[in-house]
PDB file of C-alpha atoms and ligand atoms in Angstrom:
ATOM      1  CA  UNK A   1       5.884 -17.825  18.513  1.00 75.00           C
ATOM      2  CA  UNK A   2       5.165 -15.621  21.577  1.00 82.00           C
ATOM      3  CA  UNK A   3       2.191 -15.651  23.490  1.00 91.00           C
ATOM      4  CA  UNK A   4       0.793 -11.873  21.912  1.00 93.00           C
ATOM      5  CA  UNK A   5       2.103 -13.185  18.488  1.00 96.00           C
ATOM      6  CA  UNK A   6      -0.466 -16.386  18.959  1.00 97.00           C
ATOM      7  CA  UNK A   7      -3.330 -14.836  20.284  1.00 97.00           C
ATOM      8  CA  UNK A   8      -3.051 -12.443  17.636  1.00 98.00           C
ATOM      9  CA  UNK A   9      -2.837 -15.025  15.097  1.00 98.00           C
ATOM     10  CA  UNK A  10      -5.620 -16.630  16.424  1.00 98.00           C
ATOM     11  CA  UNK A  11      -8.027 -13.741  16.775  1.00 98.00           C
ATOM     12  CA  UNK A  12      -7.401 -12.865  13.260  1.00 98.00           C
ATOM     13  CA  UNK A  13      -8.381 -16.220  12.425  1.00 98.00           C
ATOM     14  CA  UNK A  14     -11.821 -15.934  13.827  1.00 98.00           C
ATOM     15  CA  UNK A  15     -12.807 -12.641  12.848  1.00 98.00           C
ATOM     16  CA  UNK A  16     -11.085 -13.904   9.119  1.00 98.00           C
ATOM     17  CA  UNK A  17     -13.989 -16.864   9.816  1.00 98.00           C
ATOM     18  CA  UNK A  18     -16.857 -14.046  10.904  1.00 98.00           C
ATOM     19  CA  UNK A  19     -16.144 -12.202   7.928  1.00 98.00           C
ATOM     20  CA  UNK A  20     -16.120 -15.274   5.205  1.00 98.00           C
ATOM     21  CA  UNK A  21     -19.412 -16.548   7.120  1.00 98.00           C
ATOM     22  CA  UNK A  22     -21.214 -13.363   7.221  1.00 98.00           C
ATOM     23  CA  UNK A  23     -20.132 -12.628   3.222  1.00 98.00           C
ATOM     24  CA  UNK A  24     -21.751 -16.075   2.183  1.00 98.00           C
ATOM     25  CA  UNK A  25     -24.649 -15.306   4.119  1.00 97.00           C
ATOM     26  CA  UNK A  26     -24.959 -12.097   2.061  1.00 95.00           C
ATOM     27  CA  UNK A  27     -24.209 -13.989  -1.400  1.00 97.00           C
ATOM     28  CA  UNK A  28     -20.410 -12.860  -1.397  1.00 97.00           C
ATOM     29  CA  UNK A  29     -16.997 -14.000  -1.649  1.00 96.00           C
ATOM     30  CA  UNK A  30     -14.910 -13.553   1.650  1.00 96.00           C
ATOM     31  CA  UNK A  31     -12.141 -11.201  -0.216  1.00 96.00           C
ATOM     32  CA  UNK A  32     -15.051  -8.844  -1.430  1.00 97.00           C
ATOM     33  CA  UNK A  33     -15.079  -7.759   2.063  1.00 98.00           C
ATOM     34  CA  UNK A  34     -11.463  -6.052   3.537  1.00 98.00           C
ATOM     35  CA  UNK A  35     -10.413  -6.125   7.151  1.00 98.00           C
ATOM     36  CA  UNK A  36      -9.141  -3.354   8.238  1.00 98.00           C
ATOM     37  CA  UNK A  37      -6.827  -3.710  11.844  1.00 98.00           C
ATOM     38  CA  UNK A  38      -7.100  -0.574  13.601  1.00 98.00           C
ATOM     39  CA  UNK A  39      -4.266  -0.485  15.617  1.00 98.00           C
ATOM     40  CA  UNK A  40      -5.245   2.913  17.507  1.00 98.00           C
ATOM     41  CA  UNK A  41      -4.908   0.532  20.724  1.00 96.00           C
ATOM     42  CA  UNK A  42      -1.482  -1.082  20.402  1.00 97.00           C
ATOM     43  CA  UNK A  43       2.108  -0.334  20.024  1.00 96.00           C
ATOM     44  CA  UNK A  44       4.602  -2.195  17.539  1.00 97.00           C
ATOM     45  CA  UNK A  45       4.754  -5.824  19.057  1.00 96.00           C
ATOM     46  CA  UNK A  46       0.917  -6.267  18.414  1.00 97.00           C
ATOM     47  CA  UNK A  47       1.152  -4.493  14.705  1.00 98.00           C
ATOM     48  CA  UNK A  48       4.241  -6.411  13.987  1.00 97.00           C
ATOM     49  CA  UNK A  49       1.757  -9.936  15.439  1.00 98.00           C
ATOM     50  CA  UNK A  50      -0.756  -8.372  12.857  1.00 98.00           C
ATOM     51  CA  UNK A  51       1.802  -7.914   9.696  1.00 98.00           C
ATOM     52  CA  UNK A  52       2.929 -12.051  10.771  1.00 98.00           C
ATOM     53  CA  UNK A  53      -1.092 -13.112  10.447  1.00 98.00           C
ATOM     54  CA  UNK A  54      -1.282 -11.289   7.063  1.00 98.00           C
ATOM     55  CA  UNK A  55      -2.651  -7.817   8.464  1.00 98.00           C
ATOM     56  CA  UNK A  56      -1.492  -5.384   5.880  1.00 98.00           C
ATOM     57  CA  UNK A  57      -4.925  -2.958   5.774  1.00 98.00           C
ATOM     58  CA  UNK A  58      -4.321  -0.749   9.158  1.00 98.00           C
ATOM     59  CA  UNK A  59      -6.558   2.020  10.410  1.00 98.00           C
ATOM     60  CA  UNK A  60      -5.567   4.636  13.054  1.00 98.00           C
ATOM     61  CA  UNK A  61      -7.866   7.327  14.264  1.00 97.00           C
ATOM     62  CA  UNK A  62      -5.385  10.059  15.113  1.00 98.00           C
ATOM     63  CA  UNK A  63      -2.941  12.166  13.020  1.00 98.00           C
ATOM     64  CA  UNK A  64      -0.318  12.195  15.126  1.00 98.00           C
ATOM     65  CA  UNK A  65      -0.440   8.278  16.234  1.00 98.00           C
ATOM     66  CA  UNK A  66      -0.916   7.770  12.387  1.00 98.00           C
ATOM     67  CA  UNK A  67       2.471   9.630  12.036  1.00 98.00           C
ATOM     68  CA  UNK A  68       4.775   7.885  14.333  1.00 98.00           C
ATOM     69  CA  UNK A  69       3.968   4.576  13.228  1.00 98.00           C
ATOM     70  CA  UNK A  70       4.053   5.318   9.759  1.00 98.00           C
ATOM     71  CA  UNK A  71       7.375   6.314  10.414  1.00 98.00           C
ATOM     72  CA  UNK A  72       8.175   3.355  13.032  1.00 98.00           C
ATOM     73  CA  UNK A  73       7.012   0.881   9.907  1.00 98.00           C
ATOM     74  CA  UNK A  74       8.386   2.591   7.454  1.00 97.00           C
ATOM     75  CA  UNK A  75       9.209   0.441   4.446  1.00 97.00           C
ATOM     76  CA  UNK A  76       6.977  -2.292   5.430  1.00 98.00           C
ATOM     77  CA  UNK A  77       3.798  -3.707   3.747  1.00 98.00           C
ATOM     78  CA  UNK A  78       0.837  -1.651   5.511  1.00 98.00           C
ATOM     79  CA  UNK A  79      -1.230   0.431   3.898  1.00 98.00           C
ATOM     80  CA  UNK A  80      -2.465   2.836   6.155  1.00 98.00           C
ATOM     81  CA  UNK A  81      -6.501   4.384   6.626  1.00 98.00           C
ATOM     82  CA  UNK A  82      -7.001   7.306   8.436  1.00 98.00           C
ATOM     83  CA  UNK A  83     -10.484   6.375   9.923  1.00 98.00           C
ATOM     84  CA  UNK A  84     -11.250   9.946  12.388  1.00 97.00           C
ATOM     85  CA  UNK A  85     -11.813  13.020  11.963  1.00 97.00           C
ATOM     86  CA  UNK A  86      -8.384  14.811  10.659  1.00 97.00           C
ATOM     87  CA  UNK A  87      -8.374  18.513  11.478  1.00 97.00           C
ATOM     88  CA  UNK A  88      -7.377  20.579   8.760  1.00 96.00           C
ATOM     89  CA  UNK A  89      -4.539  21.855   9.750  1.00 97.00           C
ATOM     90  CA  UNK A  90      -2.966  17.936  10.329  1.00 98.00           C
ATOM     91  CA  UNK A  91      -3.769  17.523   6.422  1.00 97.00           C
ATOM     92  CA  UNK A  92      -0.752  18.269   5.179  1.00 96.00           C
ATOM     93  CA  UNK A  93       1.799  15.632   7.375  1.00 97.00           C
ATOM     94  CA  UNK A  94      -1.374  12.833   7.039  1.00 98.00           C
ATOM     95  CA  UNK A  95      -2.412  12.980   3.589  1.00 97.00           C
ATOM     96  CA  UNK A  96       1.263  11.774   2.074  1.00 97.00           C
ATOM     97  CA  UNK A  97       0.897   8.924   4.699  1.00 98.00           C
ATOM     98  CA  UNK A  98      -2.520   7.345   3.533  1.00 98.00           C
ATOM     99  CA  UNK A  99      -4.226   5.099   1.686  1.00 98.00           C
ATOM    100  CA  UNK A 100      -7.673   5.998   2.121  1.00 98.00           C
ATOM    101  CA  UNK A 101      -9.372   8.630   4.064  1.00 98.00           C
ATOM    102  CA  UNK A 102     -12.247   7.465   5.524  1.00 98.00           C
ATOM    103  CA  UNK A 103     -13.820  10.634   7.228  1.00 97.00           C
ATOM    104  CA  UNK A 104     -14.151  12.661   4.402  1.00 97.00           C
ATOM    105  CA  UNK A 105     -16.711  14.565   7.134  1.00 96.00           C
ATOM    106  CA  UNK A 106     -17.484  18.064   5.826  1.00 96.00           C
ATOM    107  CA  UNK A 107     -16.709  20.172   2.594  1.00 97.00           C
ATOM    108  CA  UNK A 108     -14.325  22.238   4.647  1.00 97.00           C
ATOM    109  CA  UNK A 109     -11.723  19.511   4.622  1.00 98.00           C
ATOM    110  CA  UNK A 110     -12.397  17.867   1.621  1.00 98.00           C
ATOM    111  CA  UNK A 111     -11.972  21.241  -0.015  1.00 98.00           C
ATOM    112  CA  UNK A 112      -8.675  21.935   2.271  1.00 97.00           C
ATOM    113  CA  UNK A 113      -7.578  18.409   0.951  1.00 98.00           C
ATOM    114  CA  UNK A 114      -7.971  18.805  -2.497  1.00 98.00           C
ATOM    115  CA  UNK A 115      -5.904  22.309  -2.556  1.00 97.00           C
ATOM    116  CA  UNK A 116      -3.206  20.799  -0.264  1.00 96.00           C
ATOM    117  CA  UNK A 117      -2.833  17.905  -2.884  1.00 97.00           C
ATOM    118  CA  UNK A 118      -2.220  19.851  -5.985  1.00 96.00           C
ATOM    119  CA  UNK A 119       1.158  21.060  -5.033  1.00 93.00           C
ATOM    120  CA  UNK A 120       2.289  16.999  -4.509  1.00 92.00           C
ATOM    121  CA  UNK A 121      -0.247  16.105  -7.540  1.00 96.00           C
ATOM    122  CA  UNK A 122      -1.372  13.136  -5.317  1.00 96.00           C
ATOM    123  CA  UNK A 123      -4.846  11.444  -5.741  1.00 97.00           C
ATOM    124  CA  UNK A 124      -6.646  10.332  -2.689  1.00 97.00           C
ATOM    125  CA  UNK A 125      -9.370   8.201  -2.349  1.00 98.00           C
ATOM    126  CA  UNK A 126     -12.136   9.357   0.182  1.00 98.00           C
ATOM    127  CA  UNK A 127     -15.063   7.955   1.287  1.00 98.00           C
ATOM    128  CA  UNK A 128     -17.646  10.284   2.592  1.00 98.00           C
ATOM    129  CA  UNK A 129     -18.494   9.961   6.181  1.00 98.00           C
ATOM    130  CA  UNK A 130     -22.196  10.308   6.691  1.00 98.00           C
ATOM    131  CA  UNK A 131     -23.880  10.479  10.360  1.00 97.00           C
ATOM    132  CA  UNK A 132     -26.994   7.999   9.984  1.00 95.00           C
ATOM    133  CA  UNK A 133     -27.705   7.496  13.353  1.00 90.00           C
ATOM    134  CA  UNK A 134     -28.488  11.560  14.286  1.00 86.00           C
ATOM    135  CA  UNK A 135     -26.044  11.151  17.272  1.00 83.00           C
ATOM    136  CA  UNK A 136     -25.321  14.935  18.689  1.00 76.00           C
ATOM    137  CA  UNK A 137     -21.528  13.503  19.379  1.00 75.00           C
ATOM    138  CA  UNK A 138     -21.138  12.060  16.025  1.00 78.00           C
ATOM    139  CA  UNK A 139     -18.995  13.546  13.211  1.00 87.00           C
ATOM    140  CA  UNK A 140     -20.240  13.147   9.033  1.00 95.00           C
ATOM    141  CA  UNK A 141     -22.474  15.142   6.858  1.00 96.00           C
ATOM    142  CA  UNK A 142     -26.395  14.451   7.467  1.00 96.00           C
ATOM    143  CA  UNK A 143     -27.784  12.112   5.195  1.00 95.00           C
ATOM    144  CA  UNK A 144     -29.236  14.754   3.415  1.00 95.00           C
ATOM    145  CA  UNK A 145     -26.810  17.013   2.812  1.00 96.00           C
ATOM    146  CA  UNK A 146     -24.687  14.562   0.707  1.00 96.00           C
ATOM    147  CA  UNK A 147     -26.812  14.715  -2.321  1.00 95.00           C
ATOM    148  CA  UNK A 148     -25.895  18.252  -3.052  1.00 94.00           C
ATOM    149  CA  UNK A 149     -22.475  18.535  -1.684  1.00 95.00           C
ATOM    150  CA  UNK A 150     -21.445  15.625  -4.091  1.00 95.00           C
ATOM    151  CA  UNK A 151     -21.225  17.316  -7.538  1.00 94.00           C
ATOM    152  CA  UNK A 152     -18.916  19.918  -5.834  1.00 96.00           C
ATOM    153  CA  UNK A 153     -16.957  16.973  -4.017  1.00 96.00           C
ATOM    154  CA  UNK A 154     -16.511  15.374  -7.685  1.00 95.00           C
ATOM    155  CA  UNK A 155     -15.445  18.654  -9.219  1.00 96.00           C
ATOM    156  CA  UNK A 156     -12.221  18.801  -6.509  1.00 97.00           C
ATOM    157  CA  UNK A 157      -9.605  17.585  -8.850  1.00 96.00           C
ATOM    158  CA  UNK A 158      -7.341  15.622  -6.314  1.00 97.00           C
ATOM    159  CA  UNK A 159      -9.921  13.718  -4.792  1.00 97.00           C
ATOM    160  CA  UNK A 160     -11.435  10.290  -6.005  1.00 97.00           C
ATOM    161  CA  UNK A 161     -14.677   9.319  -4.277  1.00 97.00           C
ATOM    162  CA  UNK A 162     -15.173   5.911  -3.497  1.00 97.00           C
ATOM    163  CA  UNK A 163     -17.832   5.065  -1.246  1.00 98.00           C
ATOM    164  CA  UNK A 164     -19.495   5.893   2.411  1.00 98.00           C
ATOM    165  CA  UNK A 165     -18.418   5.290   6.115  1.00 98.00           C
ATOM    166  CA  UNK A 166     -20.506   5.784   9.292  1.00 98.00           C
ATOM    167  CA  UNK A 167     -20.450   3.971  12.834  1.00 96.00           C
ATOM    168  CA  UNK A 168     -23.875   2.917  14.563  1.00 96.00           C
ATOM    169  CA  UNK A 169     -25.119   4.688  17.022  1.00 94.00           C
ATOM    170  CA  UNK A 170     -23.637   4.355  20.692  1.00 92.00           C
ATOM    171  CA  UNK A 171     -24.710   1.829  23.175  1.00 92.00           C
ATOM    172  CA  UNK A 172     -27.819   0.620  20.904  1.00 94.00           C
ATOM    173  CA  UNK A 173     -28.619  -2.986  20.429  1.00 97.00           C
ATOM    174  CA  UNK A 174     -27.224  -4.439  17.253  1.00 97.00           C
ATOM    175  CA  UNK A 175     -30.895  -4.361  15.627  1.00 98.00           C
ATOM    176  CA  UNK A 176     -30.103  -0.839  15.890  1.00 97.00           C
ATOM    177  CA  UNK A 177     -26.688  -1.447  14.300  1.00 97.00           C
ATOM    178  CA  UNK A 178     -27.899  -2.779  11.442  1.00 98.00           C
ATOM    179  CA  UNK A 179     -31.175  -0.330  10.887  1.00 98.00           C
ATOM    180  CA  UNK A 180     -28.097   2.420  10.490  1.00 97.00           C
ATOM    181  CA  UNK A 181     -25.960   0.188   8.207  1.00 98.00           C
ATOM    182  CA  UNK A 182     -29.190  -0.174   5.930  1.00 98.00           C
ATOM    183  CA  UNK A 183     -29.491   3.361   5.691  1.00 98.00           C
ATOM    184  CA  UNK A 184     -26.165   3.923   4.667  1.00 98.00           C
ATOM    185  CA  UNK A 185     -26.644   1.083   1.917  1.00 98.00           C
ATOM    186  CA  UNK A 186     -30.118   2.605   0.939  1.00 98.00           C
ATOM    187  CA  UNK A 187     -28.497   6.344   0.854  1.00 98.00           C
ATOM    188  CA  UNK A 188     -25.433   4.665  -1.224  1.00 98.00           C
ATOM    189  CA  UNK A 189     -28.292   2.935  -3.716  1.00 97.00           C
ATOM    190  CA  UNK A 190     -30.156   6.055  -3.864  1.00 96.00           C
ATOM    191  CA  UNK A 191     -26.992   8.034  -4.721  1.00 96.00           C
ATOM    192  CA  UNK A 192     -25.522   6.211  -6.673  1.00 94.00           C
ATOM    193  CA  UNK A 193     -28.155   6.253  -9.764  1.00 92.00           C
ATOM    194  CA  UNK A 194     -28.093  10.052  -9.956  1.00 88.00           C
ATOM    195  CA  UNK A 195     -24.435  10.926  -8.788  1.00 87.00           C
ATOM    196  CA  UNK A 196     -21.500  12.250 -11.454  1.00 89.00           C
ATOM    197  CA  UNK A 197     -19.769   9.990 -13.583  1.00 87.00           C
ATOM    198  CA  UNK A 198     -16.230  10.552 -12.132  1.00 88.00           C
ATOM    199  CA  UNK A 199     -17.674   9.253  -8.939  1.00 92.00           C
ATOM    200  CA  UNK A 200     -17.851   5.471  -7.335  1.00 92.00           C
ATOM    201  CA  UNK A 201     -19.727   4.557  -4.449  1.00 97.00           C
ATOM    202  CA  UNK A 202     -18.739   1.000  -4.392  1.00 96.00           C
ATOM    203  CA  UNK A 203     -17.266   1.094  -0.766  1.00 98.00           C
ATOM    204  CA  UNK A 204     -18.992   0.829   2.370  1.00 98.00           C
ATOM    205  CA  UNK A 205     -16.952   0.999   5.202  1.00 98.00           C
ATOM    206  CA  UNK A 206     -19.152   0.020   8.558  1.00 98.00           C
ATOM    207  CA  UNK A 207     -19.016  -2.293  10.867  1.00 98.00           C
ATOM    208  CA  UNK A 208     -16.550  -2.588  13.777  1.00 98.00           C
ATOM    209  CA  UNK A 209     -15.744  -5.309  16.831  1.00 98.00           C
ATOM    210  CA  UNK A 210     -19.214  -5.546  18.159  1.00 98.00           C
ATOM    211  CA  UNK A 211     -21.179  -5.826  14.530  1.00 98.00           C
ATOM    212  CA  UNK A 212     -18.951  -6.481  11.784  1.00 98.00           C
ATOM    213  CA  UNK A 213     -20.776  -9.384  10.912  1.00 98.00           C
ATOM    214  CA  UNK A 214     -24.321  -7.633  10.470  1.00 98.00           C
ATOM    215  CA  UNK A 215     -22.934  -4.947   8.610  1.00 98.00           C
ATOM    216  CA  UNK A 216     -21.405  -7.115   6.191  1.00 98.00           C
ATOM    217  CA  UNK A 217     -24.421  -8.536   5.915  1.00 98.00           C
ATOM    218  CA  UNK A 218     -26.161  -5.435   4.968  1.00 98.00           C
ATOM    219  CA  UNK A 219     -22.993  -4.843   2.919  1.00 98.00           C
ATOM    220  CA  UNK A 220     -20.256  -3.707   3.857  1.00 98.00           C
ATOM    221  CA  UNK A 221     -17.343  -3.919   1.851  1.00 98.00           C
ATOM    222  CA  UNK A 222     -14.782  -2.426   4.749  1.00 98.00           C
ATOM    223  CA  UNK A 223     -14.653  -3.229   8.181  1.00 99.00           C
ATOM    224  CA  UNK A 224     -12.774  -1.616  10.562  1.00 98.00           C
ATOM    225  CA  UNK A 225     -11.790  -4.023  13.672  1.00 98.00           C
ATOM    226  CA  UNK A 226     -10.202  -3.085  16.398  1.00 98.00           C
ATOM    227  CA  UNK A 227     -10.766  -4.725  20.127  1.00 98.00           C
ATOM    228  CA  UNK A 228     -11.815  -8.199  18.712  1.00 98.00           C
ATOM    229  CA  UNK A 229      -8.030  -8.634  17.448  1.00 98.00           C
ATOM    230  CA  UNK A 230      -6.319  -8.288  20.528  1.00 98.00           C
ATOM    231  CA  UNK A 231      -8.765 -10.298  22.697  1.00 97.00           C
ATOM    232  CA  UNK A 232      -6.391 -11.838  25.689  1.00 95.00           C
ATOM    233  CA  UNK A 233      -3.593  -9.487  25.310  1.00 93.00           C
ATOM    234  CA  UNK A 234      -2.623  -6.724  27.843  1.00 85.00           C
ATOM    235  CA  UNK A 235      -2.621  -3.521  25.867  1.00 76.00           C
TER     236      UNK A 235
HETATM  237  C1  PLP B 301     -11.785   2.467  17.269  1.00 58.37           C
HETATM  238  C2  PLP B 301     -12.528   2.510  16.005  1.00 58.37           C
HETATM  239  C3  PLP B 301     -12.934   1.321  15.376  1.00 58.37           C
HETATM  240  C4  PLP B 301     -12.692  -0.057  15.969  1.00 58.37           C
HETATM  241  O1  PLP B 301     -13.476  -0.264  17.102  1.00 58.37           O
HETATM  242  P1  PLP B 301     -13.525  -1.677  17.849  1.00 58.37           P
HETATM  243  O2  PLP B 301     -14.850  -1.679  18.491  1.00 58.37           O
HETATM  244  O3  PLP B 301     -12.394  -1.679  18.809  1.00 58.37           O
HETATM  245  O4  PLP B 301     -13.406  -2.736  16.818  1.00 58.37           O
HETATM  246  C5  PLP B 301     -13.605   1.426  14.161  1.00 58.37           C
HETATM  247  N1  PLP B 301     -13.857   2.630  13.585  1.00 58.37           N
HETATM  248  C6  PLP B 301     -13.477   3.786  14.153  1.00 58.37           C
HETATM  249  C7  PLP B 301     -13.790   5.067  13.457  1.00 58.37           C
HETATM  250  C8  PLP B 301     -12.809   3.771  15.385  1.00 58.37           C
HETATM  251  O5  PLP B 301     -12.447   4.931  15.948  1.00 58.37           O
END
């Protein structure tokens, strides 16, 4: 094994052991919660090091990086999140390419997603990304605008909802971290009693490096890891 392939291995290992910890300290099992490697920092030694330690969930966070390694690992076992904000005019080469969208961030695109699908007849699963910190720089629908918007999100025929995404707010502490992660839990709760049949809000993707553990432990059922994998490697 090379050096990068090792101390890939091994940093997979211990955020594999951070996320089975933090899961039984929140009353789950440890494959209740998915990791998924975002790779937007490496090129194709480190995601082939990933694939070896059983990586197969990958996020990038834009289109066109999404694009040439989808095409560089073309045939192999990765299924592929897009986990930033896609433009709408980038829908059309990304959507074919993904397994779940994770910034489903405004109507405009989910609506521009939808009517790009029909002509394929694809189904995509979206979560809805939802800006629970108030962050100016931050992209996702106010917490309060998701209640109405998601009867007309369930009515767009290509499109199967499956949950919520947001990031904690910059530079707070990780108390702060996890007061955002419980309101995207408590929005998800509070949706999910009144919202339309056709949709599921069983996903919540949240958590990255710095707090994956505390937002599995306020429930996350996605996190999206990125640094903490390629701790000790030159990237
Ligand atoms: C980069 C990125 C991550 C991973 O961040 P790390 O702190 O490196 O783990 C997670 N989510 C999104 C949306 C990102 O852009």
């Amino acid at each position: 094994m090379s050096t990068i392939e090792q101390r890939i291995a091994d940093n997979v290992a211990r955020v594999r052991q951070g996320i089975a910890d933090a899961a039984a300290r929140s009353g789950r099992r440890a494959d209740e919660v998915a990791l998924i490697a975002v790779s937007k920092y490496v090129g194709a030694a480190e995601i082939d090091a990933l694939l070896a330690a059983g990586c197969r969930d990958f996020g990038e966070n834009r289109p066109q990086d999404l694009w040439r390694k989808a095409e560089e690992f073309h045939g192999r076992p990765i299924r592929w999140h897009m986990i930033g904000h896609l433009q709408r005019n980038k829908v059309r080469r990304t959507l074919p390419l993904v397994t779940l969208l994770h910034a489903g961030d405004s109507w405009r695109l989910l609506e521009a997603a939808s009517q790009h699908l029909q002509q394929s007849g694809q189904v995509l699963e979206v979560l809805i990304e939802v800006n629970v910190s108030g962050d100016a720089a931050k992209t996702g629908l106010g917490p309060e605008e998701v209640e109405p918007l998601l009867p007309r999100i369930a009515d767009l025929p290509q499109l199967r909802v499956r949950g919520l995404m947001a990031m904690a707010r910059w530079g707070g502490t990780l108390d702060d971290a996890r007061g955002d992660f419980v309101r995207l839990r408590e929005l998800r709760d509070r949706l999910a009693a009144s919202c339309p049949p056709q949709v599921a809000l069983r996903e919540l993707s949240m958590g990255m490096s710095g707090d994956f553990e505390v937002a599995i432990e306020e429930g996350a059922t996605l996190v999206r890891v990125g640094s903490a994998l390629f701790e000790g490697v030159d990237r």
